[in-house]
mmCIF file of C-alpha atoms in Angstrom:
data_model
loop_
_atom_site.group_PDB
_atom_site.id
_atom_site.type_symbol
_atom_site.label_atom_id
_atom_site.label_comp_id
_atom_site.label_asym_id
_atom_site.label_seq_id
_atom_site.Cartn_x
_atom_site.Cartn_y
_atom_site.Cartn_z
ATOM 1 C CA UNK A 22 13.437 -49.090 32.047
ATOM 2 C CA UNK A 23 15.356 -52.152 30.796
ATOM 3 C CA UNK A 24 16.893 -52.621 34.248
ATOM 4 C CA UNK A 25 13.460 -52.564 35.867
ATOM 5 C CA UNK A 26 12.093 -55.083 33.348
ATOM 6 C CA UNK A 27 15.028 -57.386 34.115
ATOM 7 C CA UNK A 28 13.685 -57.819 37.643
ATOM 8 C CA UNK A 29 9.960 -57.444 37.014
ATOM 9 C CA UNK A 30 9.634 -60.103 34.293
ATOM 10 C CA UNK A 31 10.826 -62.913 36.610
ATOM 11 C CA UNK A 32 8.503 -61.504 39.260
ATOM 12 C CA UNK A 33 5.561 -61.685 36.870
ATOM 13 C CA UNK A 34 6.466 -65.274 35.993
ATOM 14 C CA UNK A 35 6.592 -66.060 39.689
ATOM 15 C CA UNK A 36 3.076 -64.674 40.212
ATOM 16 C CA UNK A 37 1.679 -66.706 37.320
ATOM 17 C CA UNK A 38 3.300 -69.837 38.696
ATOM 18 C CA UNK A 39 1.763 -69.037 42.047
ATOM 19 C CA UNK A 40 -1.700 -69.462 40.555
ATOM 20 C CA UNK A 41 -1.023 -73.185 40.204
ATOM 21 C CA UNK A 42 0.548 -73.761 43.618
ATOM 22 C CA UNK A 43 0.824 -71.824 46.850
ATOM 23 C CA UNK A 44 4.255 -70.097 47.033
ATOM 24 C CA UNK A 45 6.462 -70.467 50.091
ATOM 25 C CA UNK A 46 7.350 -67.534 52.330
ATOM 26 C CA UNK A 47 10.914 -67.580 50.958
ATOM 27 C CA UNK A 48 9.479 -67.079 47.453
ATOM 28 C CA UNK A 49 7.702 -63.945 48.618
ATOM 29 C CA UNK A 50 10.966 -62.736 50.142
ATOM 30 C CA UNK A 51 12.751 -63.195 46.822
ATOM 31 C CA UNK A 52 9.960 -61.373 44.990
ATOM 32 C CA UNK A 53 10.142 -58.476 47.440
ATOM 33 C CA UNK A 54 13.910 -58.182 46.950
ATOM 34 C CA UNK A 55 13.461 -58.187 43.165
ATOM 35 C CA UNK A 56 10.823 -55.446 43.332
ATOM 36 C CA UNK A 57 12.985 -53.358 45.669
ATOM 37 C CA UNK A 58 15.985 -53.651 43.349
ATOM 38 C CA UNK A 59 13.832 -52.630 40.398
ATOM 39 C CA UNK A 60 12.417 -49.628 42.253
ATOM 40 C CA UNK A 61 15.701 -47.930 43.199
ATOM 41 C CA UNK A 62 18.858 -46.885 41.410
ATOM 42 C CA UNK A 63 22.238 -45.413 42.271
ATOM 43 C CA UNK A 64 22.059 -41.624 42.101
ATOM 44 C CA UNK A 65 24.577 -39.201 43.550
ATOM 45 C CA UNK A 66 25.719 -40.404 46.956
ATOM 46 C CA UNK A 67 22.562 -42.506 47.443
ATOM 47 C CA UNK A 68 23.493 -46.058 46.468
ATOM 48 C CA UNK A 69 21.380 -49.194 46.233
ATOM 49 C CA UNK A 70 23.716 -50.996 48.647
ATOM 50 C CA UNK A 71 21.494 -49.437 51.328
ATOM 51 C CA UNK A 72 18.965 -52.130 50.472
ATOM 52 C CA UNK A 73 21.285 -54.839 51.824
ATOM 53 C CA UNK A 74 20.335 -55.882 55.367
ATOM 54 C CA UNK A 75 22.804 -57.102 57.961
ATOM 55 C CA UNK A 76 21.960 -59.926 60.380
ATOM 56 C CA UNK A 77 20.405 -57.532 62.900
ATOM 57 C CA UNK A 78 18.089 -55.787 60.446
ATOM 58 C CA UNK A 79 17.153 -59.079 58.838
ATOM 59 C CA UNK A 80 16.183 -60.669 62.170
ATOM 60 C CA UNK A 81 14.216 -57.621 63.318
ATOM 61 C CA UNK A 82 12.395 -57.359 59.989
ATOM 62 C CA UNK A 83 11.403 -61.024 60.221
ATOM 63 C CA UNK A 84 10.125 -60.521 63.774
ATOM 64 C CA UNK A 85 8.143 -57.492 62.666
ATOM 65 C CA UNK A 86 6.547 -59.432 59.803
ATOM 66 C CA UNK A 87 5.701 -62.238 62.223
ATOM 67 C CA UNK A 88 4.060 -59.688 64.516
ATOM 68 C CA UNK A 89 5.979 -60.695 67.611
ATOM 69 C CA UNK A 90 9.118 -59.496 69.426
ATOM 70 C CA UNK A 91 12.489 -61.022 68.676
ATOM 71 C CA UNK A 92 13.143 -63.887 71.074
ATOM 72 C CA UNK A 93 15.314 -62.948 74.038
ATOM 73 C CA UNK A 94 18.253 -65.208 73.200
ATOM 74 C CA UNK A 95 18.517 -63.878 69.643
ATOM 75 C CA UNK A 96 18.128 -60.275 70.836
ATOM 76 C CA UNK A 97 20.930 -60.657 73.406
ATOM 77 C CA UNK A 98 23.243 -62.254 70.851
ATOM 78 C CA UNK A 99 22.637 -59.451 68.340
ATOM 79 C CA UNK A 100 23.112 -56.784 71.002
ATOM 80 C CA UNK A 101 26.441 -58.321 72.002
ATOM 81 C CA UNK A 102 27.546 -58.415 68.358
ATOM 82 C CA UNK A 103 26.582 -54.758 67.861
ATOM 83 C CA UNK A 104 28.334 -53.712 71.068
ATOM 84 C CA UNK A 105 31.592 -55.082 69.649
ATOM 85 C CA UNK A 106 31.342 -52.666 66.710
ATOM 86 C CA UNK A 107 31.391 -49.554 68.915
ATOM 87 C CA UNK A 108 34.576 -47.495 68.594
ATOM 88 C CA UNK A 109 35.388 -45.486 71.683
ATOM 89 C CA UNK A 110 37.298 -42.194 71.206
ATOM 90 C CA UNK A 111 41.011 -42.973 70.924
ATOM 91 C CA UNK A 112 42.032 -39.886 72.896
ATOM 92 C CA UNK A 113 39.512 -40.603 75.662
ATOM 93 C CA UNK A 114 37.672 -37.309 75.066
ATOM 94 C CA UNK A 115 33.922 -37.894 74.933
ATOM 95 C CA UNK A 116 32.582 -34.324 74.886
ATOM 96 C CA UNK A 117 32.954 -31.567 72.330
ATOM 97 C CA UNK A 118 31.047 -28.286 71.909
ATOM 98 C CA UNK A 119 27.357 -28.375 72.864
ATOM 99 C CA UNK A 120 26.621 -25.408 70.591
ATOM 100 C CA UNK A 121 27.813 -27.416 67.604
ATOM 101 C CA UNK A 122 25.929 -30.406 68.966
ATOM 102 C CA UNK A 123 22.705 -28.411 68.989
ATOM 103 C CA UNK A 124 23.187 -27.507 65.317
ATOM 104 C CA UNK A 125 23.722 -31.171 64.456
ATOM 105 C CA UNK A 126 20.673 -32.263 66.480
ATOM 106 C CA UNK A 127 18.445 -29.720 64.727
ATOM 107 C CA UNK A 128 19.788 -30.491 61.234
ATOM 108 C CA UNK A 129 17.901 -33.114 59.246
ATOM 109 C CA UNK A 130 19.911 -32.928 56.024
ATOM 110 C CA UNK A 131 22.248 -35.546 54.664
ATOM 111 C CA UNK A 132 22.734 -38.783 52.720
ATOM 112 C CA UNK A 133 20.165 -38.001 50.005
ATOM 113 C CA UNK A 134 20.986 -38.218 46.290
ATOM 114 C CA UNK A 135 21.351 -34.441 45.899
ATOM 115 C CA UNK A 136 23.649 -33.946 48.909
ATOM 116 C CA UNK A 137 27.284 -33.282 48.084
ATOM 117 C CA UNK A 138 29.704 -36.121 48.773
ATOM 118 C CA UNK A 139 31.684 -35.424 51.945
ATOM 119 C CA UNK A 140 29.229 -32.798 53.225
ATOM 120 C CA UNK A 141 28.522 -33.251 56.963
ATOM 121 C CA UNK A 142 25.216 -34.884 57.853
ATOM 122 C CA UNK A 143 22.809 -33.718 60.504
ATOM 123 C CA UNK A 144 21.555 -35.877 63.335
ATOM 124 C CA UNK A 145 17.844 -35.097 62.885
ATOM 125 C CA UNK A 146 17.467 -35.751 66.641
ATOM 126 C CA UNK A 147 14.495 -33.392 67.105
ATOM 127 C CA UNK A 148 12.461 -35.554 64.729
ATOM 128 C CA UNK A 149 12.238 -38.279 67.406
ATOM 129 C CA UNK A 150 13.083 -36.496 70.668
ATOM 130 C CA UNK A 151 12.396 -33.369 72.666
ATOM 131 C CA UNK A 152 15.748 -31.671 73.174
ATOM 132 C CA UNK A 153 15.108 -28.423 75.027
ATOM 133 C CA UNK A 154 12.258 -26.798 76.907
ATOM 134 C CA UNK A 155 11.991 -24.033 74.300
ATOM 135 C CA UNK A 156 10.973 -26.390 71.485
ATOM 136 C CA UNK A 157 7.367 -26.139 70.373
ATOM 137 C CA UNK A 158 7.443 -29.081 67.982
ATOM 138 C CA UNK A 159 9.362 -32.348 68.303
ATOM 139 C CA UNK A 160 8.959 -36.052 67.652
ATOM 140 C CA UNK A 161 7.854 -38.577 70.246
ATOM 141 C CA UNK A 162 9.152 -41.814 68.725
ATOM 142 C CA UNK A 163 11.995 -41.655 71.243
ATOM 143 C CA UNK A 164 12.002 -40.437 74.851
ATOM 144 C CA UNK A 165 12.506 -36.794 75.774
ATOM 145 C CA UNK A 166 16.178 -35.850 76.090
ATOM 146 C CA UNK A 167 15.432 -32.731 78.127
ATOM 147 C CA UNK A 168 17.483 -32.820 81.350
ATOM 148 C CA UNK A 169 19.291 -35.905 80.028
ATOM 149 C CA UNK A 170 22.482 -35.344 81.989
ATOM 150 C CA UNK A 171 20.830 -33.632 84.933
ATOM 151 C CA UNK A 172 18.416 -36.472 85.707
ATOM 152 C CA UNK A 173 21.313 -38.924 85.540
ATOM 153 C CA UNK A 174 23.326 -36.983 88.089
ATOM 154 C CA UNK A 175 26.055 -35.803 85.706
ATOM 155 C CA UNK A 176 27.361 -32.628 87.350
ATOM 156 C CA UNK A 177 30.873 -33.081 85.928
ATOM 157 C CA UNK A 178 31.100 -35.241 82.783
ATOM 158 C CA UNK A 179 34.854 -35.705 83.331
ATOM 159 C CA UNK A 180 34.459 -37.131 86.817
ATOM 160 C CA UNK A 181 34.840 -40.856 87.581
ATOM 161 C CA UNK A 182 31.276 -40.819 88.961
ATOM 162 C CA UNK A 183 29.896 -39.847 85.538
ATOM 163 C CA UNK A 184 31.992 -42.339 83.575
ATOM 164 C CA UNK A 185 29.351 -45.079 83.310
ATOM 165 C CA UNK A 186 26.674 -42.685 82.002
ATOM 166 C CA UNK A 187 29.118 -41.031 79.587
ATOM 167 C CA UNK A 188 30.292 -44.338 78.115
ATOM 168 C CA UNK A 189 26.741 -45.687 77.872
ATOM 169 C CA UNK A 190 25.639 -42.539 76.015
ATOM 170 C CA UNK A 191 28.540 -42.801 73.572
ATOM 171 C CA UNK A 192 27.747 -46.432 72.813
ATOM 172 C CA UNK A 193 24.046 -45.652 72.435
ATOM 173 C CA UNK A 194 24.736 -42.927 69.869
ATOM 174 C CA UNK A 195 27.395 -44.945 68.037
ATOM 175 C CA UNK A 196 25.233 -48.067 67.749
ATOM 176 C CA UNK A 197 21.855 -48.034 69.481
ATOM 177 C CA UNK A 198 21.342 -51.710 68.691
ATOM 178 C CA UNK A 199 24.010 -52.487 71.292
ATOM 179 C CA UNK A 200 21.298 -52.069 73.925
ATOM 180 C CA UNK A 201 18.117 -52.767 71.949
ATOM 181 C CA UNK A 202 18.539 -55.091 68.985
ATOM 182 C CA UNK A 203 15.496 -53.749 67.146
ATOM 183 C CA UNK A 204 15.854 -50.095 68.141
ATOM 184 C CA UNK A 205 14.488 -47.565 65.635
ATOM 185 C CA UNK A 206 17.349 -45.193 66.449
ATOM 186 C CA UNK A 207 19.917 -44.796 63.643
ATOM 187 C CA UNK A 208 23.350 -46.314 64.256
ATOM 188 C CA UNK A 209 25.078 -42.968 63.868
ATOM 189 C CA UNK A 210 28.707 -44.028 64.254
ATOM 190 C CA UNK A 211 28.377 -47.586 62.980
ATOM 191 C CA UNK A 212 26.637 -46.466 59.776
ATOM 192 C CA UNK A 213 28.927 -43.475 59.256
ATOM 193 C CA UNK A 214 26.081 -40.979 59.560
ATOM 194 C CA UNK A 215 28.026 -38.830 62.033
ATOM 195 C CA UNK A 216 31.779 -38.681 62.426
ATOM 196 C CA UNK A 217 33.587 -38.920 65.753
ATOM 197 C CA UNK A 218 33.774 -35.154 66.307
ATOM 198 C CA UNK A 219 30.081 -34.740 65.576
ATOM 199 C CA UNK A 220 29.271 -37.445 68.099
ATOM 200 C CA UNK A 221 31.434 -35.637 70.671
ATOM 201 C CA UNK A 222 29.434 -32.467 70.039
ATOM 202 C CA UNK A 223 26.093 -34.268 70.424
ATOM 203 C CA UNK A 224 27.454 -35.850 73.615
ATOM 204 C CA UNK A 225 28.170 -32.346 74.933
ATOM 205 C CA UNK A 226 24.629 -31.267 74.101
ATOM 206 C CA UNK A 227 23.299 -34.119 76.230
ATOM 207 C CA UNK A 228 25.776 -34.063 79.112
ATOM 208 C CA UNK A 229 27.367 -30.614 79.462
ATOM 209 C CA UNK A 230 25.741 -28.850 82.455
ATOM 210 C CA UNK A 231 25.847 -25.581 80.459
ATOM 211 C CA UNK A 232 23.858 -27.062 77.575
ATOM 212 C CA UNK A 233 20.201 -25.958 77.217
ATOM 213 C CA UNK A 234 19.302 -29.641 77.560
ATOM 214 C CA UNK A 235 20.327 -29.486 81.233
ATOM 215 C CA UNK A 236 18.952 -26.048 82.124
#
């Protein structure tokens, strides 16, 4: 309670001061940050450092508030910066086990205060995408992933012909903002949501011809 009052009292003073003069947009930003800090606390593995925005999130949030897309030059610069953060697999192996990948894609658990530290996270992919033809319920925030590899002509993921699609898919999963600065897709590798082996398994789900995604 004392911690919350520490942030809310200055906020109240700010509002009273605002009655005498119109506050600037930056003042509202500071007030919002103070309220956010007062509303959350560290608990378990969920830490308040999640409230800190990097340059990409900050720019996209500002564009969203302004009600217009991020300007092209800024978007390209942020995409280039995010692309540099992508870590390709050191051993050159991009695909794992699609069966494990399916479990990860269908699992929405992870990173909440009551999750055990070190426990593997899920990808929660079905919440935004269709994954297989058998699914009756799936999200539509993102495009359907059904026939992902098949429609892109990936008959053999290890072939030189498939290399461009395979590398693009890896980068997209690792840090989606490499290709769309304000993408809603989580930055799975960049943010440490999935580890490298988990990403390999999700890659197999999308690109292995035997996967239900490509049937």
